[in-house]
JSON list of C-alpha atoms in Angstrom, two decimals:
[
{"chain": "O", "resi": 1, "resn": "MET", "atom": "CA", "xyz": [-37.41, 14.76, -6.15]},
{"chain": "O", "resi": 2, "resn": "PHE", "atom": "CA", "xyz": [-34.63, 13.96, -3.70]},
{"chain": "O", "resi": 3, "resn": "VAL", "atom": "CA", "xyz": [-34.93, 10.22, -4.33]},
{"chain": "O", "resi": 4, "resn": "SER", "atom": "CA", "xyz": [-34.61, 10.67, -8.09]},
{"chain": "O", "resi": 5, "resn": "MET", "atom": "CA", "xyz": [-31.52, 12.86, -7.66]},
{"chain": "O", "resi": 6, "resn": "GLU", "atom": "CA", "xyz": [-29.98, 10.23, -5.40]},
{"chain": "O", "resi": 7, "resn": "LEU", "atom": "CA", "xyz": [-30.80, 7.57, -7.96]},
{"chain": "O", "resi": 8, "resn": "SER", "atom": "CA", "xyz": [-29.22, 9.62, -10.74]},
{"chain": "O", "resi": 9, "resn": "PHE", "atom": "CA", "xyz": [-25.99, 10.09, -8.74]},
{"chain": "O", "resi": 10, "resn": "GLY", "atom": "CA", "xyz": [-25.84, 6.33, -8.22]},
{"chain": "O", "resi": 11, "resn": "PHE", "atom": "CA", "xyz": [-26.35, 5.77, -11.95]},
{"chain": "O", "resi": 12, "resn": "VAL", "atom": "CA", "xyz": [-23.66, 8.31, -12.83]},
{"chain": "O", "resi": 13, "resn": "SER", "atom": "CA", "xyz": [-21.21, 6.66, -10.47]},
{"chain": "O", "resi": 14, "resn": "VAL", "atom": "CA", "xyz": [-21.86, 3.21, -11.98]},
{"chain": "O", "resi": 15, "resn": "MET", "atom": "CA", "xyz": [-21.43, 4.61, -15.49]},
{"chain": "O", "resi": 16, "resn": "LEU", "atom": "CA", "xyz": [-18.18, 6.29, -14.41]},
{"chain": "O", "resi": 17, "resn": "ILE", "atom": "CA", "xyz": [-16.86, 2.98, -13.10]},
{"chain": "O", "resi": 18, "resn": "LEU", "atom": "CA", "xyz": [-17.85, 1.09, -16.25]},
{"chain": "O", "resi": 19, "resn": "SER", "atom": "CA", "xyz": [-16.45, 3.70, -18.63]},
{"chain": "O", "resi": 20, "resn": "ALA", "atom": "CA", "xyz": [-13.17, 3.82, -16.69]},
{"chain": "O", "resi": 21, "resn": "TYR", "atom": "CA", "xyz": [-12.87, 0.03, -16.92]},
{"chain": "O", "resi": 22, "resn": "VAL", "atom": "CA", "xyz": [-13.55, 0.13, -20.66]},
{"chain": "O", "resi": 23, "resn": "GLY", "atom": "CA", "xyz": [-10.89, 2.82, -21.05]},
{"chain": "O", "resi": 24, "resn": "LEU", "atom": "CA", "xyz": [-8.52, 0.75, -18.93]},
{"chain": "O", "resi": 25, "resn": "PHE", "atom": "CA", "xyz": [-8.96, -2.29, -21.16]},
{"chain": "O", "resi": 26, "resn": "LEU", "atom": "CA", "xyz": [-8.54, -0.24, -24.33]},
{"chain": "O", "resi": 27, "resn": "GLU", "atom": "CA", "xyz": [-5.52, 1.76, -23.17]},
{"chain": "O", "resi": 28, "resn": "ARG", "atom": "CA", "xyz": [-2.28, 0.49, -24.66]},
{"chain": "O", "resi": 29, "resn": "GLY", "atom": "CA", "xyz": [-0.18, 3.63, -24.53]},
{"chain": "O", "resi": 30, "resn": "HIS", "atom": "CA", "xyz": [1.02, 5.55, -21.53]},
{"chain": "O", "resi": 31, "resn": "LEU", "atom": "CA", "xyz": [1.24, 4.37, -17.94]},
{"chain": "O", "resi": 32, "resn": "LEU", "atom": "CA", "xyz": [0.07, 7.78, -16.73]},
{"chain": "O", "resi": 33, "resn": "MET", "atom": "CA", "xyz": [-3.23, 7.30, -18.54]},
{"chain": "O", "resi": 34, "resn": "VAL", "atom": "CA", "xyz": [-3.66, 3.90, -16.87]},
{"chain": "O", "resi": 35, "resn": "LEU", "atom": "CA", "xyz": [-3.08, 5.52, -13.47]},
{"chain": "O", "resi": 36, "resn": "LEU", "atom": "CA", "xyz": [-5.64, 8.24, -14.24]},
{"chain": "O", "resi": 37, "resn": "LEU", "atom": "CA", "xyz": [-8.20, 5.62, -15.22]},
{"chain": "O", "resi": 38, "resn": "LEU", "atom": "CA", "xyz": [-7.58, 3.75, -11.97]},
{"chain": "O", "resi": 39, "resn": "GLU", "atom": "CA", "xyz": [-8.20, 6.99, -10.09]},
{"chain": "O", "resi": 40, "resn": "ALA", "atom": "CA", "xyz": [-11.45, 7.41, -12.02]},
{"chain": "O", "resi": 41, "resn": "VAL", "atom": "CA", "xyz": [-12.49, 3.94, -10.86]},
{"chain": "O", "resi": 42, "resn": "MET", "atom": "CA", "xyz": [-11.73, 4.92, -7.26]},
{"chain": "O", "resi": 43, "resn": "LEU", "atom": "CA", "xyz": [-13.75, 8.12, -7.66]},
{"chain": "O", "resi": 44, "resn": "GLY", "atom": "CA", "xyz": [-16.67, 6.17, -9.09]},
{"chain": "O", "resi": 45, "resn": "LEU", "atom": "CA", "xyz": [-16.56, 3.69, -6.22]},
{"chain": "O", "resi": 46, "resn": "PHE", "atom": "CA", "xyz": [-16.46, 6.53, -3.73]},
{"chain": "O", "resi": 47, "resn": "LEU", "atom": "CA", "xyz": [-19.48, 8.22, -5.32]},
{"chain": "O", "resi": 48, "resn": "PHE", "atom": "CA", "xyz": [-21.32, 4.91, -5.45]},
{"chain": "O", "resi": 49, "resn": "LEU", "atom": "CA", "xyz": [-20.72, 4.31, -1.75]},
{"chain": "O", "resi": 50, "resn": "LEU", "atom": "CA", "xyz": [-21.66, 7.85, -0.87]},
{"chain": "O", "resi": 51, "resn": "PHE", "atom": "CA", "xyz": [-24.80, 8.27, -2.97]},
{"chain": "O", "resi": 52, "resn": "GLY", "atom": "CA", "xyz": [-25.78, 4.83, -4.20]},
{"chain": "O", "resi": 53, "resn": "LEU", "atom": "CA", "xyz": [-25.95, 2.84, -1.00]},
{"chain": "O", "resi": 54, "resn": "GLY", "atom": "CA", "xyz": [-27.48, 5.45, 1.26]},
{"chain": "O", "resi": 55, "resn": "GLU", "atom": "CA", "xyz": [-26.14, 7.31, 4.22]},
{"chain": "O", "resi": 56, "resn": "SER", "atom": "CA", "xyz": [-25.30, 5.20, 7.22]},
{"chain": "O", "resi": 57, "resn": "VAL", "atom": "CA", "xyz": [-22.41, 5.41, 9.62]},
{"chain": "O", "resi": 58, "resn": "SER", "atom": "CA", "xyz": [-20.75, 2.24, 8.32]},
{"chain": "O", "resi": 59, "resn": "ASN", "atom": "CA", "xyz": [-20.84, 3.54, 4.74]},
{"chain": "O", "resi": 60, "resn": "LEU", "atom": "CA", "xyz": [-19.14, 6.75, 5.81]},
{"chain": "O", "resi": 61, "resn": "TYR", "atom": "CA", "xyz": [-16.34, 4.78, 7.49]},
{"chain": "O", "resi": 62, "resn": "LEU", "atom": "CA", "xyz": [-16.03, 2.62, 4.39]},
{"chain": "O", "resi": 63, "resn": "CYS", "atom": "CA", "xyz": [-15.78, 5.78, 2.26]},
{"chain": "O", "resi": 64, "resn": "LEU", "atom": "CA", "xyz": [-12.95, 7.01, 4.46]},
{"chain": "O", "resi": 65, "resn": "VAL", "atom": "CA", "xyz": [-11.09, 3.72, 4.10]},
{"chain": "O", "resi": 66, "resn": "LEU", "atom": "CA", "xyz": [-11.63, 3.76, 0.32]},
{"chain": "O", "resi": 67, "resn": "ILE", "atom": "CA", "xyz": [-10.27, 7.30, 0.01]},
{"chain": "O", "resi": 68, "resn": "SER", "atom": "CA", "xyz": [-7.24, 6.30, 2.11]},
{"chain": "O", "resi": 69, "resn": "PHE", "atom": "CA", "xyz": [-6.52, 3.34, -0.17]},
{"chain": "O", "resi": 70, "resn": "GLY", "atom": "CA", "xyz": [-6.99, 5.59, -3.21]},
{"chain": "O", "resi": 71, "resn": "ALA", "atom": "CA", "xyz": [-4.41, 8.03, -1.89]},
{"chain": "O", "resi": 72, "resn": "CYS", "atom": "CA", "xyz": [-1.95, 5.20, -1.21]},
{"chain": "O", "resi": 73, "resn": "GLU", "atom": "CA", "xyz": [-2.58, 3.82, -4.70]},
{"chain": "O", "resi": 74, "resn": "ALA", "atom": "CA", "xyz": [-1.87, 7.20, -6.25]},
{"chain": "O", "resi": 75, "resn": "ALA", "atom": "CA", "xyz": [1.37, 7.62, -4.30]},
{"chain": "O", "resi": 76, "resn": "VAL", "atom": "CA", "xyz": [2.66, 4.17, -5.22]},
{"chain": "O", "resi": 77, "resn": "GLY", "atom": "CA", "xyz": [1.62, 4.61, -8.85]},
{"chain": "O", "resi": 78, "resn": "LEU", "atom": "CA", "xyz": [3.36, 7.94, -9.20]},
{"chain": "O", "resi": 79, "resn": "SER", "atom": "CA", "xyz": [6.54, 6.61, -7.59]},
{"chain": "O", "resi": 80, "resn": "LEU", "atom": "CA", "xyz": [6.53, 3.67, -10.02]},
{"chain": "O", "resi": 81, "resn": "LEU", "atom": "CA", "xyz": [5.95, 6.08, -12.89]},
{"chain": "O", "resi": 82, "resn": "VAL", "atom": "CA", "xyz": [8.91, 8.23, -11.86]},
{"chain": "O", "resi": 83, "resn": "SER", "atom": "CA", "xyz": [11.21, 5.22, -11.51]},
{"chain": "O", "resi": 84, "resn": "LEU", "atom": "CA", "xyz": [10.05, 3.89, -14.89]},
{"chain": "O", "resi": 85, "resn": "VAL", "atom": "CA", "xyz": [10.74, 7.19, -16.61]},
{"chain": "O", "resi": 86, "resn": "ARG", "atom": "CA", "xyz": [14.17, 7.39, -14.99]},
{"chain": "O", "resi": 87, "resn": "THR", "atom": "CA", "xyz": [15.17, 3.89, -16.08]},
{"chain": "O", "resi": 88, "resn": "HIS", "atom": "CA", "xyz": [13.53, 3.63, -19.52]},
{"chain": "O", "resi": 89, "resn": "GLY", "atom": "CA", "xyz": [13.18, 7.26, -20.57]},
{"chain": "O", "resi": 90, "resn": "ASN", "atom": "CA", "xyz": [9.43, 7.07, -21.32]},
{"chain": "O", "resi": 91, "resn": "ASP", "atom": "CA", "xyz": [6.19, 5.81, -19.81]},
{"chain": "O", "resi": 92, "resn": "PHE", "atom": "CA", "xyz": [4.96, 3.56, -22.60]},
{"chain": "O", "resi": 93, "resn": "VAL", "atom": "CA", "xyz": [3.27, 0.39, -21.43]},
{"chain": "O", "resi": 94, "resn": "SER", "atom": "CA", "xyz": [4.65, -1.48, -24.45]},
{"chain": "O", "resi": 95, "resn": "THR", "atom": "CA", "xyz": [8.24, -1.13, -23.20]},
{"chain": "O", "resi": 96, "resn": "LEU", "atom": "CA", "xyz": [7.42, -3.10, -20.04]},
{"chain": "O", "resi": 97, "resn": "THR", "atom": "CA", "xyz": [8.17, -6.79, -20.28]},
{"chain": "O", "resi": 98, "resn": "ILE", "atom": "CA", "xyz": [8.40, -9.53, -17.70]},
{"chain": "O", "resi": 99, "resn": "TYR", "atom": "CA", "xyz": [11.85, -10.58, -18.85]},
{"chain": "O", "resi": 100, "resn": "GLU", "atom": "CA", "xyz": [13.53, -7.32, -17.78]},
{"chain": "O", "resi": 101, "resn": "CYS", "atom": "CA", "xyz": [14.54, -7.55, -14.14]}
]
């Protein structure tokens, strides 16, 4: 029974990653939604490393590194979101162009 539960957590984590990527490709609106979908990808990767690959010491260190990168990603994303809202007045992805510097 324990093996099947571990297998189901691995399957759920892979489905979370895939559904977050599909949502990321379909999202054309707000930057905050894009950031939330990126955090869902990080959560899915964390769960996959924790439950899908088994429990070894190297996987636990890799999980710690992944969570650290996820926290840094969230901090940088939120700071970019705040600066975007201050300069443009909204967080729509469609207002971002390459030609505005």
